[in-house]
XYZ file of C-alpha atoms in Angstrom:
380
model
C -28.467 0.382 4.899
C -25.223 -1.357 5.745
C -24.590 0.489 9.002
C -27.880 -0.708 10.545
C -27.578 -4.425 9.785
C -27.291 -6.822 12.725
C -24.292 -9.181 12.953
C -24.799 -12.314 10.893
C -27.390 -10.741 8.582
C -26.720 -10.019 4.945
C -26.057 -6.371 4.308
C -28.085 -4.433 1.770
C -27.141 -1.717 -0.655
C -29.371 1.353 -0.970
C -30.968 -0.333 -3.995
C -32.245 -3.459 -2.205
C -35.942 -2.464 -2.407
C -35.408 -1.152 -5.951
C -34.083 -4.575 -6.969
C -37.070 -6.382 -5.434
C -39.537 -4.058 -7.195
C -37.810 -4.939 -10.466
C -38.161 -8.676 -9.911
C -34.623 -9.447 -8.823
C -33.635 -12.852 -7.513
C -31.415 -11.947 -4.563
C -28.475 -14.121 -3.501
C -25.688 -13.818 -0.891
C -22.473 -12.308 -2.260
C -19.587 -10.862 -0.217
C -21.878 -10.576 2.848
C -24.474 -8.631 0.817
C -27.839 -9.562 -0.650
C -27.227 -8.905 -4.346
C -29.285 -9.421 -7.527
C -28.396 -12.545 -9.523
C -30.854 -11.804 -12.337
C -34.125 -9.932 -12.902
C -37.498 -11.482 -13.635
C -37.443 -14.143 -16.323
C -34.442 -12.602 -18.110
C -31.696 -15.193 -17.736
C -27.999 -14.543 -17.272
C -27.162 -15.382 -20.897
C -29.785 -12.981 -22.280
C -28.556 -10.250 -19.901
C -24.974 -10.946 -20.927
C -25.792 -10.583 -24.628
C -27.770 -7.386 -24.006
C -24.722 -5.764 -22.403
C -22.495 -6.869 -25.301
C -24.971 -5.515 -27.869
C -26.696 -2.596 -26.105
C -26.406 -1.382 -22.491
C -26.914 -2.748 -18.977
C -26.874 -1.285 -15.478
C -25.197 -3.030 -12.529
C -25.463 -2.233 -8.838
C -21.917 -2.485 -7.493
C -22.596 -0.462 -4.340
C -21.277 -3.350 -2.221
C -17.770 -2.321 -3.291
C -15.835 -0.207 -0.778
C -15.329 3.403 -1.860
C -12.864 5.527 0.060
C -10.641 8.593 -0.075
C -7.010 8.769 1.017
C -5.858 12.326 1.527
C -2.909 14.149 3.020
C 0.412 15.702 1.980
C 2.135 12.316 1.538
C -0.810 10.436 -0.009
C 1.098 9.703 -3.232
C 4.132 8.344 -1.387
C 1.949 6.227 0.890
C 0.093 4.616 -1.996
C 3.395 3.982 -3.763
C 4.511 2.107 -0.648
C 1.514 -0.246 -0.534
C 1.095 -0.636 -4.327
C 3.603 -1.000 -7.200
C 1.913 1.692 -9.320
C 3.575 4.876 -10.573
C 1.143 7.392 -9.139
C 3.449 10.388 -9.461
C 3.095 10.294 -13.232
C -0.631 9.481 -13.212
C -2.430 12.630 -14.438
C -5.060 14.245 -12.229
C -8.555 12.830 -12.747
C -7.165 9.617 -14.181
C -7.562 6.050 -12.914
C -5.430 2.935 -12.865
C -5.932 -0.658 -11.851
C -3.550 -1.608 -9.056
C -2.937 -4.172 -6.324
C -2.376 -3.943 -2.581
C 0.685 -6.029 -1.727
C 1.680 -7.766 1.469
C 5.295 -7.988 2.644
C 5.802 -11.187 0.650
C 4.594 -9.657 -2.617
C 1.203 -11.400 -2.443
C -1.969 -9.630 -3.558
C -4.138 -8.535 -0.612
C -6.674 -7.058 -3.040
C -6.966 -5.556 -6.477
C -8.375 -2.039 -6.625
C -9.013 1.000 -8.781
C -7.102 4.153 -7.853
C -8.285 7.503 -9.177
C -6.076 10.538 -8.668
C -7.931 13.740 -7.823
C -4.803 15.639 -6.796
C -1.329 14.914 -5.453
C -2.813 14.801 -1.965
C -6.159 13.083 -2.660
C -7.022 9.720 -4.205
C -10.352 7.929 -4.643
C -10.156 4.138 -4.178
C -12.552 1.295 -4.957
C -11.749 -2.038 -3.300
C -13.571 -5.367 -3.243
C -16.536 -6.012 -0.957
C -15.350 -9.520 -0.186
C -12.078 -8.115 1.170
C -13.629 -5.400 3.340
C -12.823 -7.158 6.634
C -9.207 -7.628 5.529
C -8.605 -4.348 3.696
C -9.950 -1.743 6.105
C -8.067 -2.894 9.242
C -4.979 -3.335 7.058
C -5.295 0.249 5.750
C -5.712 1.613 9.280
C -2.631 -0.259 10.512
C -0.524 0.795 7.500
C -1.590 4.437 7.904
C -0.798 4.356 11.636
C 2.675 3.029 10.844
C 3.178 5.549 8.031
C 2.091 8.564 10.075
C 4.780 7.890 12.703
C 7.470 8.921 10.201
C 5.721 11.077 7.590
C 3.375 14.016 7.224
C 0.025 12.493 8.148
C -2.573 11.069 5.804
C -6.108 9.874 6.539
C -8.602 7.360 5.194
C -12.264 8.280 4.739
C -14.655 5.417 3.974
C -17.561 6.678 1.865
C -20.075 4.710 3.900
C -23.310 3.780 2.124
C -22.418 5.594 -1.082
C -23.843 3.976 -4.184
C -21.846 2.762 -7.166
C -23.533 2.040 -10.479
C -21.907 0.573 -13.579
C -23.487 1.528 -16.921
C -21.902 -0.812 -19.473
C -22.237 -1.589 -23.157
C -21.791 -0.076 -26.639
C -24.863 2.157 -26.179
C -23.892 3.366 -22.680
C -22.321 6.639 -23.849
C -25.236 7.542 -26.097
C -27.706 6.912 -23.275
C -25.750 8.879 -20.658
C -25.083 11.722 -23.111
C -28.848 12.204 -23.375
C -28.907 13.055 -19.653
C -26.014 15.538 -19.475
C -24.630 18.689 -21.087
C -21.095 17.395 -20.402
C -19.384 16.263 -23.626
C -18.613 12.625 -22.875
C -16.201 12.478 -25.822
C -13.782 14.331 -23.527
C -14.012 11.517 -20.984
C -11.780 8.844 -22.496
C -11.063 5.428 -20.969
C -9.521 5.714 -17.497
C -10.534 9.350 -16.984
C -12.985 10.699 -14.426
C -14.953 13.906 -13.977
C -17.777 15.453 -11.992
C -20.661 15.238 -14.429
C -24.033 17.024 -14.141
C -26.739 14.407 -14.762
C -30.327 15.688 -14.654
C -29.709 17.897 -11.628
C -27.270 15.547 -9.892
C -23.532 16.220 -9.763
C -21.954 12.755 -10.021
C -18.442 11.329 -9.898
C -18.119 9.429 -13.192
C -15.185 7.264 -14.282
C -15.030 5.814 -17.789
C -14.088 2.157 -17.695
C -15.514 -1.083 -16.458
C -15.292 -4.748 -15.722
C -17.076 -6.061 -18.822
C -14.597 -5.130 -21.548
C -17.209 -2.843 -23.093
C -17.306 0.943 -23.069
C -18.992 2.165 -19.942
C -19.074 4.273 -16.810
C -18.728 3.744 -13.055
C -20.960 6.298 -11.342
C -20.563 7.104 -7.647
C -23.638 8.466 -5.883
C -24.188 10.032 -2.440
C -26.367 7.804 -0.212
C -29.588 9.782 -0.586
C -29.327 10.032 -4.376
C -28.586 6.419 -5.311
C -32.170 5.234 -5.881
C -33.159 8.271 -7.946
C -30.022 7.973 -10.090
C -30.655 4.258 -10.613
C -34.194 5.002 -11.795
C -32.822 7.611 -14.165
C -30.263 5.203 -15.597
C -32.536 2.182 -15.999
C -34.943 3.228 -18.754
C -35.046 1.541 -22.157
C -32.787 0.370 -23.768
C -30.936 -0.111 -20.444
C -31.530 -3.467 -18.768
C -30.859 -4.084 -15.082
C -28.133 -6.737 -14.957
C -27.163 -9.073 -12.113
C -24.182 -11.014 -10.824
C -24.680 -13.942 -13.214
C -24.014 -11.881 -16.318
C -21.371 -9.785 -14.549
C -19.257 -12.892 -13.938
C -19.457 -14.192 -17.502
C -18.784 -10.734 -18.957
C -15.692 -10.195 -16.791
C -14.267 -13.615 -17.623
C -14.702 -13.049 -21.367
C -12.839 -9.763 -20.798
C -9.987 -11.635 -19.075
C -10.597 -9.841 -15.772
C -9.658 -11.424 -12.441
C -12.084 -12.100 -9.596
C -10.463 -11.881 -6.176
C -10.699 -15.134 -4.253
C -10.794 -17.099 -7.498
C -8.010 -15.779 -9.723
C -6.113 -13.709 -7.135
C -5.141 -14.282 -3.503
C -2.459 -13.416 -0.957
C -0.177 -16.214 -2.168
C -0.211 -14.897 -5.742
C 2.155 -12.160 -6.939
C 1.311 -9.662 -9.687
C 3.933 -11.321 -11.900
C 2.290 -14.739 -11.579
C -1.080 -13.102 -12.212
C 0.076 -11.555 -15.485
C -0.135 -8.059 -14.005
C 3.501 -7.020 -14.472
C 2.243 -4.118 -16.607
C 0.996 -2.472 -13.396
C 4.610 -1.790 -12.389
C 5.832 1.328 -14.185
C 9.398 1.917 -15.370
C 10.221 4.289 -12.500
C 8.964 1.790 -9.908
C 11.075 -0.967 -11.444
C 14.208 1.174 -11.376
C 13.736 2.127 -7.730
C 11.337 -0.347 -6.112
C 10.221 0.798 -2.678
C 6.835 -0.915 -2.486
C 5.970 -3.664 -0.021
C 7.101 -7.110 -1.151
C 9.303 -5.697 -3.905
C 12.108 -8.192 -3.274
C 10.048 -11.174 -4.396
C 8.186 -9.290 -7.110
C 11.349 -7.925 -8.716
C 13.086 -11.300 -8.522
C 10.200 -12.896 -10.423
C 10.135 -10.012 -12.888
C 13.834 -10.452 -13.703
C 13.904 -14.259 -13.820
C 10.544 -16.017 -14.009
C 7.662 -16.787 -11.666
C 7.022 -20.436 -10.760
C 3.565 -20.296 -12.329
C 1.563 -18.073 -14.618
C -2.063 -17.124 -15.175
C -3.350 -18.359 -18.541
C -6.547 -18.446 -20.577
C -7.774 -21.534 -22.376
C -10.512 -23.024 -24.516
C -11.740 -26.339 -23.098
C -13.495 -29.068 -25.081
C -16.497 -30.972 -23.710
C -18.280 -29.783 -20.544
C -17.096 -26.476 -19.023
C -14.159 -26.576 -16.589
C -14.985 -24.926 -13.271
C -12.886 -23.533 -10.419
C -10.709 -26.253 -8.908
C -10.454 -28.431 -12.018
C -6.935 -29.862 -12.289
C -4.735 -29.115 -15.310
C -2.343 -31.781 -16.619
C 0.518 -32.143 -19.066
C -1.033 -34.549 -21.610
C 2.346 -36.179 -22.284
C 3.631 -36.944 -18.765
C 0.128 -36.920 -17.176
C 1.639 -34.792 -14.382
C -0.576 -32.153 -12.782
C 0.817 -28.729 -13.677
C -1.926 -26.366 -12.585
C -5.512 -25.623 -11.630
C -8.502 -23.776 -13.120
C -9.582 -20.697 -11.159
C -12.594 -19.551 -13.256
C -14.507 -21.245 -16.053
C -17.792 -20.843 -17.974
C -19.474 -21.563 -21.283
C -18.888 -18.244 -23.104
C -22.239 -16.779 -24.275
C -20.454 -14.622 -26.865
C -18.134 -17.261 -28.330
C -20.283 -20.360 -27.936
C -17.415 -22.371 -26.491
C -15.998 -23.083 -23.026
C -13.432 -20.675 -21.667
C -11.386 -20.898 -18.483
C -8.666 -19.085 -16.605
C -6.121 -20.735 -14.348
C -2.506 -21.092 -13.291
C 0.050 -23.455 -14.827
C 3.717 -24.109 -14.115
C 6.122 -21.779 -15.863
C 7.102 -23.274 -19.214
C 3.622 -24.582 -19.975
C 2.166 -21.095 -20.443
C 2.877 -20.366 -24.121
C -0.107 -19.521 -26.328
C -1.240 -22.470 -28.450
C 0.022 -25.058 -25.953
C -2.260 -28.081 -25.684
C -2.963 -29.249 -22.138
C -5.571 -31.469 -20.481
C -8.176 -30.533 -17.857
C -9.947 -33.005 -15.606
C -13.662 -32.323 -16.039
C -16.079 -34.852 -14.546
C -13.299 -37.414 -14.108
C -12.249 -37.302 -17.727
C -9.274 -35.493 -19.264
C -10.489 -32.910 -21.776
C -8.363 -31.111 -24.339
C -7.515 -27.487 -23.499
C -5.678 -25.027 -25.747
C -4.053 -21.930 -24.257
C -5.250 -18.717 -25.866
C -4.541 -14.991 -25.379
C -6.821 -12.930 -23.150
C -9.162 -11.155 -23.320
C -11.187 -13.936 -24.912
C -13.532 -11.310 -26.395
C -11.925 -8.110 -27.750
C -12.381 -5.072 -25.494
C -14.148 -1.957 -26.764
C -12.958 0.792 -24.455
C -13.390 4.365 -25.692
C -9.976 5.964 -26.168
C -11.063 8.958 -28.253
């Protein structure tokens, strides 16, 4: 378990032994030993299984926490640009933690349980940045406001059941009518004797569920959720699925020098927050929202070999570098190379032809809307 690991060692989720028993190839990821793939099932086959059927991911390395207290809503509206007052109870939203310059410290999911209690999921790779930052922000906040507190759900499991057959499979294990749980909603769901926190959504673009499990129940729940047709799915397929869905990966597509406007996440900022911006870094964010950011996140199809992170993007006319690729793969679903990156404002229109340096040769790239593969979220 993560709280018993010596400094310098990779941490393990509660499912480490479970992964090994199922033939997982373990690799370092965000200071954890995580499954890349299982047995002789490659990443492409796993990817296609999730698109066509259902897969199960261990995402227990993510940081789960609760922020509670009488001013929890106001606090979260200070550190994020989201309108959490109008978010209904037991609903979730994607959001971003902002620094004082409007840069993205992390992206996160916020689920509202009540006006004074929110469940958060933040990135494992940002744990050492996020948690001290939360503690400092809360300390500062509590000097002037009714106090709030942060509870880290240490060693809790988090499982993602994803794919078009996910709902049918999970429905077979519960008396709860999952048709009532539309995209972005959460509920406590009885699953074969367990009472589990279930949110409908996911990182793949498919219908699915994020299931939070108490430490002692994680292995048993994983066994329950991994019977046919469910396939255990590793990081390889998770990355290709999320990129096809147009989802950002922190450290690749987002960082502290990138604003939500540059990242194409202006939709996170609700009307009320725009009219009276009080969140950290709002000066820069609102300026970019009203005029234009210097660069913008774009999606593109790339000819030839796949463009990877760091590949330079050029204007094919002037041959001037105008951007950089942040994520890129051969898309298993589309059979062509897709990439995400940032280009100078003005070069971001859909259909624009640009050039990407791949293996020391300029390759044609055409900007295209994201997601690359249509999403299939269940909205009722």
